[in-house]
Short mmCIF file of C-alpha atoms and ligand atoms in Angstrom, two decimals:
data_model
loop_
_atom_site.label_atom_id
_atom_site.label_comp_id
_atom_site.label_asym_id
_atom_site.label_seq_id
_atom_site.Cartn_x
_atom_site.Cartn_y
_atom_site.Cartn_z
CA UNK J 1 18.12 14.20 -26.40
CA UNK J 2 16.71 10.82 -26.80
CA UNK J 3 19.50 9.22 -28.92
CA UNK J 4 21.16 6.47 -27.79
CA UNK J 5 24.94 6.27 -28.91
CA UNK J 6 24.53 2.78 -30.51
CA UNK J 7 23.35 -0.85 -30.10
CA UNK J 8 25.75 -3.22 -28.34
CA UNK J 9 24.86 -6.97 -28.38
CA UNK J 10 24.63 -8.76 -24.85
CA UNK J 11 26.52 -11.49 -26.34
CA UNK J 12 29.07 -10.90 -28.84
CA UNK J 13 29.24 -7.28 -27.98
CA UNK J 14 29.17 -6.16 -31.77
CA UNK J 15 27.91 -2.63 -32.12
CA UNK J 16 25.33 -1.17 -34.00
CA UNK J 17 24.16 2.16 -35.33
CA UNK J 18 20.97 3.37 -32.97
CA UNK J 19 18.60 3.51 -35.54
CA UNK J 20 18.35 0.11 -36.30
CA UNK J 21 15.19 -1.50 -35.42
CA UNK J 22 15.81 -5.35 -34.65
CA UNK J 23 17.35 -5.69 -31.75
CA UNK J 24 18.84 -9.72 -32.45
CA UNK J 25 22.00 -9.65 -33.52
CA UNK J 26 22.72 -10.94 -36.57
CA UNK J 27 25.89 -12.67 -35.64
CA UNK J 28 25.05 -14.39 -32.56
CA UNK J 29 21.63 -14.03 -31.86
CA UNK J 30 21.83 -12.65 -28.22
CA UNK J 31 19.71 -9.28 -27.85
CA UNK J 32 20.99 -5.95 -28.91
CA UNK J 33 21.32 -3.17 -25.75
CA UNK J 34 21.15 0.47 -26.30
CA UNK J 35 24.16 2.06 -25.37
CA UNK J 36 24.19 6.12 -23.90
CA UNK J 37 27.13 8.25 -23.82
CA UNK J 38 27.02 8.53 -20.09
CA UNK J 39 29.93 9.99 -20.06
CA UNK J 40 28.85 13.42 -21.69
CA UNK J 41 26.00 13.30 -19.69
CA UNK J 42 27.51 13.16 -16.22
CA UNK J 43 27.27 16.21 -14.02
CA UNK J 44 24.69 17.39 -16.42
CA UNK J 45 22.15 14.84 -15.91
CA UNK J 46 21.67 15.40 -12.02
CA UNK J 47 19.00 14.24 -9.73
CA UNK J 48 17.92 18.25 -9.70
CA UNK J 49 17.50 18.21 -13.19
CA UNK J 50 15.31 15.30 -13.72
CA UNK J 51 13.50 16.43 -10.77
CA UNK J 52 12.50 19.61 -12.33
CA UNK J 53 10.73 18.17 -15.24
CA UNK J 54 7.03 17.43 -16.12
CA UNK J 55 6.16 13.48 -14.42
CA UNK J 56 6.29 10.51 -16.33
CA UNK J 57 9.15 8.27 -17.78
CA UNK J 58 10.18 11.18 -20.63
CA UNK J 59 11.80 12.94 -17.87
CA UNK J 60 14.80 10.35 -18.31
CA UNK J 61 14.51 11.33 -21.94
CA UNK J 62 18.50 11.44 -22.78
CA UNK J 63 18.60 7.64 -21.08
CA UNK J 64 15.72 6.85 -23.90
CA UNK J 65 15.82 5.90 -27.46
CA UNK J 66 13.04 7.42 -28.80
CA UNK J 67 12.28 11.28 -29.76
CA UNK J 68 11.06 12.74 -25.62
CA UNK J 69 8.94 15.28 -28.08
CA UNK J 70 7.28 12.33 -29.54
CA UNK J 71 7.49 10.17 -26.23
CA UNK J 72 5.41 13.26 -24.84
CA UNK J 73 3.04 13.50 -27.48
CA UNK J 74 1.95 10.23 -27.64
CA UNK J 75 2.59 9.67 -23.45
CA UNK J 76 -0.70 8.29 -21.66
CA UNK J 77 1.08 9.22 -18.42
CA UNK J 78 3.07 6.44 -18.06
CA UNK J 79 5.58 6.04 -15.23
CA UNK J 80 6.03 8.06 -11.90
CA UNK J 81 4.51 5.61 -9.75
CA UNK J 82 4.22 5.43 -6.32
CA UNK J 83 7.08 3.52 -4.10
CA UNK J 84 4.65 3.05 -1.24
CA UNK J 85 6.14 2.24 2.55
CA UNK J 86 4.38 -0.94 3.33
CA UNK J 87 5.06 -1.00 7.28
CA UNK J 88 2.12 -3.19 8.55
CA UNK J 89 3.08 -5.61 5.42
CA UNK J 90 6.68 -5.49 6.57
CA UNK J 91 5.87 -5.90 9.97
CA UNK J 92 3.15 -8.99 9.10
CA UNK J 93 6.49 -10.61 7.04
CA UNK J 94 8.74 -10.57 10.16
CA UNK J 95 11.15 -7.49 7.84
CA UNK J 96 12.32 -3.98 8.48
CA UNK J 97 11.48 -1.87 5.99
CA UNK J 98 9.49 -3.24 3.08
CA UNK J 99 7.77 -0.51 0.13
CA UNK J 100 6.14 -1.98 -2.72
CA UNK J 101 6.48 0.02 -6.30
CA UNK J 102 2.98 0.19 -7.27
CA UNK J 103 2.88 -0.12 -11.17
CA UNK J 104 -0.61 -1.07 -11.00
CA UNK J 105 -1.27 2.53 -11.54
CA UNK J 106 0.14 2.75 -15.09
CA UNK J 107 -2.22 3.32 -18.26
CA UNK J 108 -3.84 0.15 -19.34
CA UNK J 109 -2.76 -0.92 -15.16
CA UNK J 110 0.55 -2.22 -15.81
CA UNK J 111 4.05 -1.32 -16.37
CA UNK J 112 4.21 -2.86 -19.86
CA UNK J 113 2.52 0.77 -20.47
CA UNK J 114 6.60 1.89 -20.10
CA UNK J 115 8.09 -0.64 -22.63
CA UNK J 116 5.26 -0.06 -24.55
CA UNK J 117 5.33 4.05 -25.05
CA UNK J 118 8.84 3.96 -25.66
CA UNK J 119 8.54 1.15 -28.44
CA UNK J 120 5.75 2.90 -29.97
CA UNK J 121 7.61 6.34 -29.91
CA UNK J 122 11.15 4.79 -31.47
CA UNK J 123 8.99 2.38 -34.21
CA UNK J 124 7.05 5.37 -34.80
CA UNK J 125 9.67 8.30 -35.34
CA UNK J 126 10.89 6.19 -38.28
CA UNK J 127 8.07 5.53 -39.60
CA UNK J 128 6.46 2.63 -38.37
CA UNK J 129 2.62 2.23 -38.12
CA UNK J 130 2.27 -1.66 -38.36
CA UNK J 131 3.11 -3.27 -34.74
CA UNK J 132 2.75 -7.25 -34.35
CA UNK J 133 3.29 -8.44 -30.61
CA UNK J 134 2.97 -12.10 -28.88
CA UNK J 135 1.57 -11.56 -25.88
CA UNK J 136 0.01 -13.29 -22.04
CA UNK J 137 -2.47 -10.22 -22.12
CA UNK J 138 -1.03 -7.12 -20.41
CA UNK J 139 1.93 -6.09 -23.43
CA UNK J 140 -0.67 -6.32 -25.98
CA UNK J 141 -3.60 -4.23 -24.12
CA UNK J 142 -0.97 -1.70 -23.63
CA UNK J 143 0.39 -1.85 -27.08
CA UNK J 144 -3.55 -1.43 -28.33
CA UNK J 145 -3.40 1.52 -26.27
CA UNK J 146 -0.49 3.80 -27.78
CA UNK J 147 -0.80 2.32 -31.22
CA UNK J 148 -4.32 4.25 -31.20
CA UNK J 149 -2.65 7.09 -29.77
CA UNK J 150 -0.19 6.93 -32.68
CA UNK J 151 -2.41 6.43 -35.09
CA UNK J 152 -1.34 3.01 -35.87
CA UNK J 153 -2.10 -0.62 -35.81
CA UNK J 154 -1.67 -3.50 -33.55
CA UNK J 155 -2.04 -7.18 -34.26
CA UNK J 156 -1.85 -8.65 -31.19
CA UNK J 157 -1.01 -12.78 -30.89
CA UNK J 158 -2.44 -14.11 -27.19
CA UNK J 159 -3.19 -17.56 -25.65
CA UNK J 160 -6.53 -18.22 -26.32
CA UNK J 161 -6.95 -18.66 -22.44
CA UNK J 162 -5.59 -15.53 -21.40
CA UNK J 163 -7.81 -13.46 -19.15
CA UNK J 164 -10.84 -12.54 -20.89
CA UNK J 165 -11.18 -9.34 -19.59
CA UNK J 166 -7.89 -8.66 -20.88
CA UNK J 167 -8.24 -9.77 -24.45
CA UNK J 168 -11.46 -7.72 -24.51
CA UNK J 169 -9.49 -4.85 -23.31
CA UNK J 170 -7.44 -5.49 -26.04
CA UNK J 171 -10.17 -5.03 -28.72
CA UNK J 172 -11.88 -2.01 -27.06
CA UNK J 173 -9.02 -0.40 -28.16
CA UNK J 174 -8.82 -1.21 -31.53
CA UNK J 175 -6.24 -4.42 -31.48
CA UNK J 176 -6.16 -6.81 -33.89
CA UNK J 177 -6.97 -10.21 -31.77
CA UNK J 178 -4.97 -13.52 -32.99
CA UNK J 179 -5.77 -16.47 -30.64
CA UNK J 180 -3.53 -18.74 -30.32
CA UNK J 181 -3.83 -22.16 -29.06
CA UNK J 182 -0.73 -23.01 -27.25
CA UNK J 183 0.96 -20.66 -24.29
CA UNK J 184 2.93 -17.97 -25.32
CA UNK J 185 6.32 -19.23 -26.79
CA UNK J 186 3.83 -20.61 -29.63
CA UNK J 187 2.09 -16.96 -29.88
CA UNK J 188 5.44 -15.59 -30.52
CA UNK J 189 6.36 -18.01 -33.53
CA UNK J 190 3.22 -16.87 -34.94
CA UNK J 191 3.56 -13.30 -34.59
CA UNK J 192 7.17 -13.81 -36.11
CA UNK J 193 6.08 -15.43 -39.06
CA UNK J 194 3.05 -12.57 -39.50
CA UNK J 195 6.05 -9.94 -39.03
CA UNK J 196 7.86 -11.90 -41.22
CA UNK J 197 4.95 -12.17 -44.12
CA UNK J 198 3.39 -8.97 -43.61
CA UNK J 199 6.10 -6.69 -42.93
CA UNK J 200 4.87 -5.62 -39.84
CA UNK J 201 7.15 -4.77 -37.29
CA UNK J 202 7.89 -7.22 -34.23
CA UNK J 203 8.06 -5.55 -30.80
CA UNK J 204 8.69 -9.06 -28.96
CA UNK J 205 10.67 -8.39 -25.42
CA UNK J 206 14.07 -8.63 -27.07
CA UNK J 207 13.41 -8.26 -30.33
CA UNK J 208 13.65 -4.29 -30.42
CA UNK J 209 15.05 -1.98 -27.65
CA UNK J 210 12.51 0.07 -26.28
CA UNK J 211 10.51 -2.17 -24.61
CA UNK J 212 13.97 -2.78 -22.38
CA UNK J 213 14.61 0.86 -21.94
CA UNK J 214 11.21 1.51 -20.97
CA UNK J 215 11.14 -0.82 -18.49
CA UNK J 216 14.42 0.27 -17.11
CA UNK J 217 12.97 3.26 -16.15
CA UNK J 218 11.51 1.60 -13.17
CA UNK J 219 14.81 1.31 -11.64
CA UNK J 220 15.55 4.58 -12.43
CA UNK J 221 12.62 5.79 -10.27
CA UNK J 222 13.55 3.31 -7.53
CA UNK J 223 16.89 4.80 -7.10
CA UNK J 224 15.67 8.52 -7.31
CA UNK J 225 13.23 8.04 -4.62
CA UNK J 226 15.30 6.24 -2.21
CA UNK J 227 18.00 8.54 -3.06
CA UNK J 228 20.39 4.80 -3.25
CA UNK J 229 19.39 1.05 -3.92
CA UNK J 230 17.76 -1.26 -1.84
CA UNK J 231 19.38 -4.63 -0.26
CA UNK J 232 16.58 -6.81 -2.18
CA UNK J 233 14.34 -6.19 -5.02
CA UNK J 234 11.79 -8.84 -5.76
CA UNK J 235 10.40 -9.38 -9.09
CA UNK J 236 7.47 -11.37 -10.63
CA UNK J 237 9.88 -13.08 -13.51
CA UNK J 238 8.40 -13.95 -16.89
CA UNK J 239 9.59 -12.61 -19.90
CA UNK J 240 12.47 -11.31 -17.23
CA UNK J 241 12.67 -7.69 -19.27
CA UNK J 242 11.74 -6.21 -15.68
CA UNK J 243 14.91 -7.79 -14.49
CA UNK J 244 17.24 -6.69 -16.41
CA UNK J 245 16.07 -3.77 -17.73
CA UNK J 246 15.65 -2.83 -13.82
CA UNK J 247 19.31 -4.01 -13.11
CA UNK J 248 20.69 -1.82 -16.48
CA UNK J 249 19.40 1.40 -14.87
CA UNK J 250 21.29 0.75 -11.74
CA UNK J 251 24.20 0.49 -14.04
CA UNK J 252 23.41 3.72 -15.64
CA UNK J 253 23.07 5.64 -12.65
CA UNK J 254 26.67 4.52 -11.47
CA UNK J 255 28.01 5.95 -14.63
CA UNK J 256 26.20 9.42 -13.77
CA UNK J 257 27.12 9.50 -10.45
CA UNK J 258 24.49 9.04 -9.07
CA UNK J 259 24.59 5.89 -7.39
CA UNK J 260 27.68 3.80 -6.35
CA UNK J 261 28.61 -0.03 -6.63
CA UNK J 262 26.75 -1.60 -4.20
CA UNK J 263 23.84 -3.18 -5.98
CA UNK J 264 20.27 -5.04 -4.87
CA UNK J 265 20.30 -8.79 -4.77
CA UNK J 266 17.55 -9.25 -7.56
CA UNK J 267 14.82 -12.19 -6.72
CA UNK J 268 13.00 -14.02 -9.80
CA UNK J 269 10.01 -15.33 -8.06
CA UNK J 270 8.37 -17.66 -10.53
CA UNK J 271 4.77 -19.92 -9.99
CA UNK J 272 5.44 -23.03 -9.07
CA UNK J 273 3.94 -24.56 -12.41
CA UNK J 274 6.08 -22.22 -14.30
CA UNK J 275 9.53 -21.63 -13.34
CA UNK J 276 12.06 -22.19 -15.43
CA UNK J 277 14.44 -19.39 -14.51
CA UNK J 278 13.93 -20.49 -10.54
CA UNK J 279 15.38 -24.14 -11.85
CA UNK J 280 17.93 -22.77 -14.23
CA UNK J 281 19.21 -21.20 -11.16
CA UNK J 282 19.06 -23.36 -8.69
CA UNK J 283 20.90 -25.82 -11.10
CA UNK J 284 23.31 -23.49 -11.79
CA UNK J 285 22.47 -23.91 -15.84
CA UNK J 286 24.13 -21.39 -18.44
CA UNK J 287 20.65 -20.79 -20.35
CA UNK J 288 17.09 -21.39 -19.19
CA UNK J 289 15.56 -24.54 -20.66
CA UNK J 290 11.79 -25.04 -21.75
CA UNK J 291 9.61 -25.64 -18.94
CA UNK J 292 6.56 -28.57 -19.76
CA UNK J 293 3.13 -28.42 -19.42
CA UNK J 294 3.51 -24.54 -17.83
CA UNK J 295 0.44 -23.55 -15.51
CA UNK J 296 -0.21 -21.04 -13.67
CA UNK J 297 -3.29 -18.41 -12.30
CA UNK J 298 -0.58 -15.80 -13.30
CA UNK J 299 -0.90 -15.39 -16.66
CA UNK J 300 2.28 -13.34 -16.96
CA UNK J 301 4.50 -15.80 -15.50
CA UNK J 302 3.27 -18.21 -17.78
CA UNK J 303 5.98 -18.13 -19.95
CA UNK J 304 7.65 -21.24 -20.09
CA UNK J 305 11.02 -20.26 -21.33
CA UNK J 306 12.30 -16.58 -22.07
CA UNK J 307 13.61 -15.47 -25.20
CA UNK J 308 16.64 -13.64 -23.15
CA UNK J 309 17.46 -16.64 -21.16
CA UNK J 310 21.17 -16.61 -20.30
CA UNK J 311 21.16 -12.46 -20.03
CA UNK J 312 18.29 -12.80 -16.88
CA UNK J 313 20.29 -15.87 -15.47
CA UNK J 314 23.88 -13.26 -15.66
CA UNK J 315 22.03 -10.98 -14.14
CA UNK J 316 20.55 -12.70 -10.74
CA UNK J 317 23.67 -14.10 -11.01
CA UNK J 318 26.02 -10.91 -10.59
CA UNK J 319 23.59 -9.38 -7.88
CA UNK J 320 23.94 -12.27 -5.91
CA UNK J 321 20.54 -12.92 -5.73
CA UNK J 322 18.39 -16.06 -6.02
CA UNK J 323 15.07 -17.54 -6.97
CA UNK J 324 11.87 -18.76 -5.63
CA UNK J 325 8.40 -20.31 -6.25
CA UNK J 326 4.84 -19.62 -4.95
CA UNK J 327 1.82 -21.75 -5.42
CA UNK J 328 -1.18 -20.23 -7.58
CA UNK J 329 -2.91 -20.37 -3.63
CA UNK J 330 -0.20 -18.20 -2.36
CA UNK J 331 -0.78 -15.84 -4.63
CA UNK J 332 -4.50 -15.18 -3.81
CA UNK J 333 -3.35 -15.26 -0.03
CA UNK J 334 -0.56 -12.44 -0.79
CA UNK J 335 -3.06 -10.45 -2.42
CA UNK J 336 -5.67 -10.62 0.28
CA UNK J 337 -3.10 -9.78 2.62
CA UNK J 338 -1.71 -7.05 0.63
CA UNK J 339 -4.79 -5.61 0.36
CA UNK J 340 -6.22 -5.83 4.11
CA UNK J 341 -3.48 -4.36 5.08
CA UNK J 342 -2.03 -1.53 3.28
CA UNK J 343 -4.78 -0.89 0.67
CA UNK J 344 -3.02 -2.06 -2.27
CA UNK J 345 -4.78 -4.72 -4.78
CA UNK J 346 -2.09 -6.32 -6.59
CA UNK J 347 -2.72 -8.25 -9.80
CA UNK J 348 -1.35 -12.09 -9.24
CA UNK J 349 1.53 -11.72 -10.34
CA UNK J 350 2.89 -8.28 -7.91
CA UNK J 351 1.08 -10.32 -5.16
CA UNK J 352 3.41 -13.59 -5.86
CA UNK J 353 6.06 -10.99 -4.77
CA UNK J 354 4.75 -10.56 -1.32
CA UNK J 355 4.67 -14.38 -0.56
CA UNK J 356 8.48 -15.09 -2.09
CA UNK J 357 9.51 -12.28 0.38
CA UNK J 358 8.05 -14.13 2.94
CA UNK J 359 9.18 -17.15 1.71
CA UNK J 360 12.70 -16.11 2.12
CA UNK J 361 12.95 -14.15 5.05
CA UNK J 362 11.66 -17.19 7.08
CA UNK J 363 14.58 -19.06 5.38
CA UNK J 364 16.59 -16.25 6.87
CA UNK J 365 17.53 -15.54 2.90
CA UNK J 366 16.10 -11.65 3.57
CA UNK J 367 17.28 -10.50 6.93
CA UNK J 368 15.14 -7.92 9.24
CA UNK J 369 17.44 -5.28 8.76
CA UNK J 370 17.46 -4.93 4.89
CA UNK J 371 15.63 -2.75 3.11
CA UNK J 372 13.18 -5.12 -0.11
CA UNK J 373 11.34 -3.66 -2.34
CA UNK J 374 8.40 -5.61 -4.40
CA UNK J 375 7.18 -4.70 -7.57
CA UNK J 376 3.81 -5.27 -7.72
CA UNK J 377 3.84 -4.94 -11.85
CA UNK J 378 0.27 -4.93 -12.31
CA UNK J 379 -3.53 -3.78 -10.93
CA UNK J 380 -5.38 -6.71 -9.59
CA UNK J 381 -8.88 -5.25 -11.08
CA UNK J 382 -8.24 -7.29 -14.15
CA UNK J 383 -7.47 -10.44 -13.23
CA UNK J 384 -9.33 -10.36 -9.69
CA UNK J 385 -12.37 -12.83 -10.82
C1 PLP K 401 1.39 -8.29 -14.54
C2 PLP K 401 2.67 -8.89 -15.03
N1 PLP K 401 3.68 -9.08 -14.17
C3 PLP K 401 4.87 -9.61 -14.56
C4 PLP K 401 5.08 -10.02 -15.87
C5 PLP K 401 6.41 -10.59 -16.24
O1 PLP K 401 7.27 -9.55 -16.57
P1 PLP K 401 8.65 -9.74 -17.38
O2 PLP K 401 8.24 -10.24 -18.73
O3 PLP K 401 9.27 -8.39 -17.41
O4 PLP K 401 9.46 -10.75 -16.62
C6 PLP K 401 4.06 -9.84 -16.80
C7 PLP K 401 4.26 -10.26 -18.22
O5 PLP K 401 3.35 -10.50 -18.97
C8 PLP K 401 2.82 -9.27 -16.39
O6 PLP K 401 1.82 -9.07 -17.25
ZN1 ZN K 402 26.11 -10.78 -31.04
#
């Protein structure tokens, strides 16, 4: 259980053996996938059988990389959160059915707590206990998090002007705080060199599986509950691991059985002082290209170009979906609206989700009839003053 068949790269499609730990390939630099053998597992990996284990993300231990006995041990009760009907949002948005996947309830109040408890579990059943991670806040609090529960350390490289009460977060739980000055790309050349220096290991989105596969698990949850996909699944895009990892579990599922082709059009909404993937897309570009002088409220979507460019791009792409922008001010709207009136505070970034869905079903874009489902990634008690 727990043991992915291999490593295939997303470019060059070399393979790899599943216990290697870097996931950048060293022929073409693309990122390294983990691959399953799907095929053994269908008709034994049913919908009853993950149904009828313990909560959290380790029940979709055999679509993991990482030990589930270790995953467990270490687990802060990560994943199994609520898909919440929104009806007096959908109905405010001029849409039919509308539910919003409320990650805000994860340990540490985001879903990097999945990524994060799977990395920490793989790094750690071989040994690992030295993490190094660039970070816009939220990856690194939750990375403080299960290194302590591992009994290992984190050195954690953040913008100097990411939220405060996130870096202090960070530190309450025993991170090792870099500032850096410069926005996040910069943070990650640091941490690289440090990993590179120090021997620590580099748990960059990308850089090492887990964080992917944990991540994916979101979509695996999506699927269960609605017992299918929906039409439209809208995403707060930085990093774009959410994306893709979300869009790899769909593909997983198909191979089970569970699910069949028909797939979500996937939305990247991006801030509108931060959106490279939004242009990429809308100028039909093979990679995403740096983004100047990124700012944004949102400090996860401040990322001004992802390391996994081309693979989010392919993947909007092949769902036939699209991009879109929101203003820091429609953000704090969306939130406010969220909030008033289905009870759900949304950090900035899940709330930018709520204004592109509005965005595009007045351009018709998202029709009445369709079922959308927003991820609001993160709790808006941190980031709320
Ligand atoms: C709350 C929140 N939402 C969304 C994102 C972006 O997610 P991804 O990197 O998977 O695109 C981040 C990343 O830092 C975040 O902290
Ligand atoms: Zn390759």
């Amino acid at each position: 259980m727990g043991e992915p068949r291999g490593l295939e790269c997303s470019g060059c499609r070399a393979e790899y053996g599943a216990d290697r730990l870097s996931a950048v390939c060293p022929v073409c630099s693309s990122p390294l996938l983990a691959r399953y053998d799907l095929e053994a597992l269908r008709g034994r990996l049913t919908p009853e059988v993950v149904a009828g284990r313990p909560s959290g993300l380790w029940r979709w231990g055999e679509l993991l990389p990482a030990p589930e006995s270790l995953g467990r041990t270490w687990s802060l009760g990560e994943g199994d959160t609520p898909l919440l009907a929104v009806p007096r949002l959908a109905a405010d948005l001029g849409l039919g059915q509308v539910w919003v996947k409320d990650e805000g309830v994860n340990p540490t109040g985001t879903f990097k707590a999945r990524g994060l408890a799977v990395a920490v579990a793989r790094a750690g059943h071989q040994g690992v206990s030295e993490f190094v991670l660039p970070t816009a806040g939220n990856a690194g609090a939750a990375l403080a998090a299960y290194a302590a529960r591992a009994g290992a350390r984190a050195h954690i490289f953040a913008p100097a002007d990411a939220p405060a009460s996130i870096l202090r977060e960070i530190e309450a739980a025993g991170g090792i705080l870099h500032l850096v000055d410069g926005l996040i790309d910069r943070a990650g050349r640091e941490a690289l060199q440090a990993a590179a220096a120090e021997g620590w290991m580099d748990l960059s989105t990308f850089r090492e599986v887990g964080r992917l596969e944990g991540k994916k698990t979101m979509g695996l949850e999506l699927a269960e509950a609605l017992g299918d996909v929906p039409e439209v699944i809208v995403y707060p895009t930085g990093g774009g691991t959410g994306v893709v990892g979300i869009a790899k579990a769909f593909d997983e599922l198909e191979a089970l059985g569970w699910l069949g082709s028909r797939r979500p059009r996937m939305v990247a909404v991006q801030a509108e002082g931060c959106a490279p993937v939004v242009r990429a897309l809308q100028d039909d570009a093979a990679d995403v290209e740096y983004w100047k002088g990124a700012a944004t409220a949102a400090a996860g979507l401040r990322v001004p170009r992802p390391l996994a460019g081309r693979l989010i791009l392919e993947t909007i792409r092949r769902s036939e979906g699209t991009g879109v922008t929101v203003s820091d001010d429609d953000m704090r709207q969306a939130r406010l609206r969220l909030a008033q009136t289905e009870g759900v505070l949304a950090c900035l970034e899940g709330a930018a989700t709520v204004a592109g869905a509005e965005r595009l079903a007045r351009q018709g874009w998202i029709r009445p009839d369709e079922r959308v489902v927003l991820f609001n990634t993160g709790t808006g008690l941190k980031d709320l003053l």
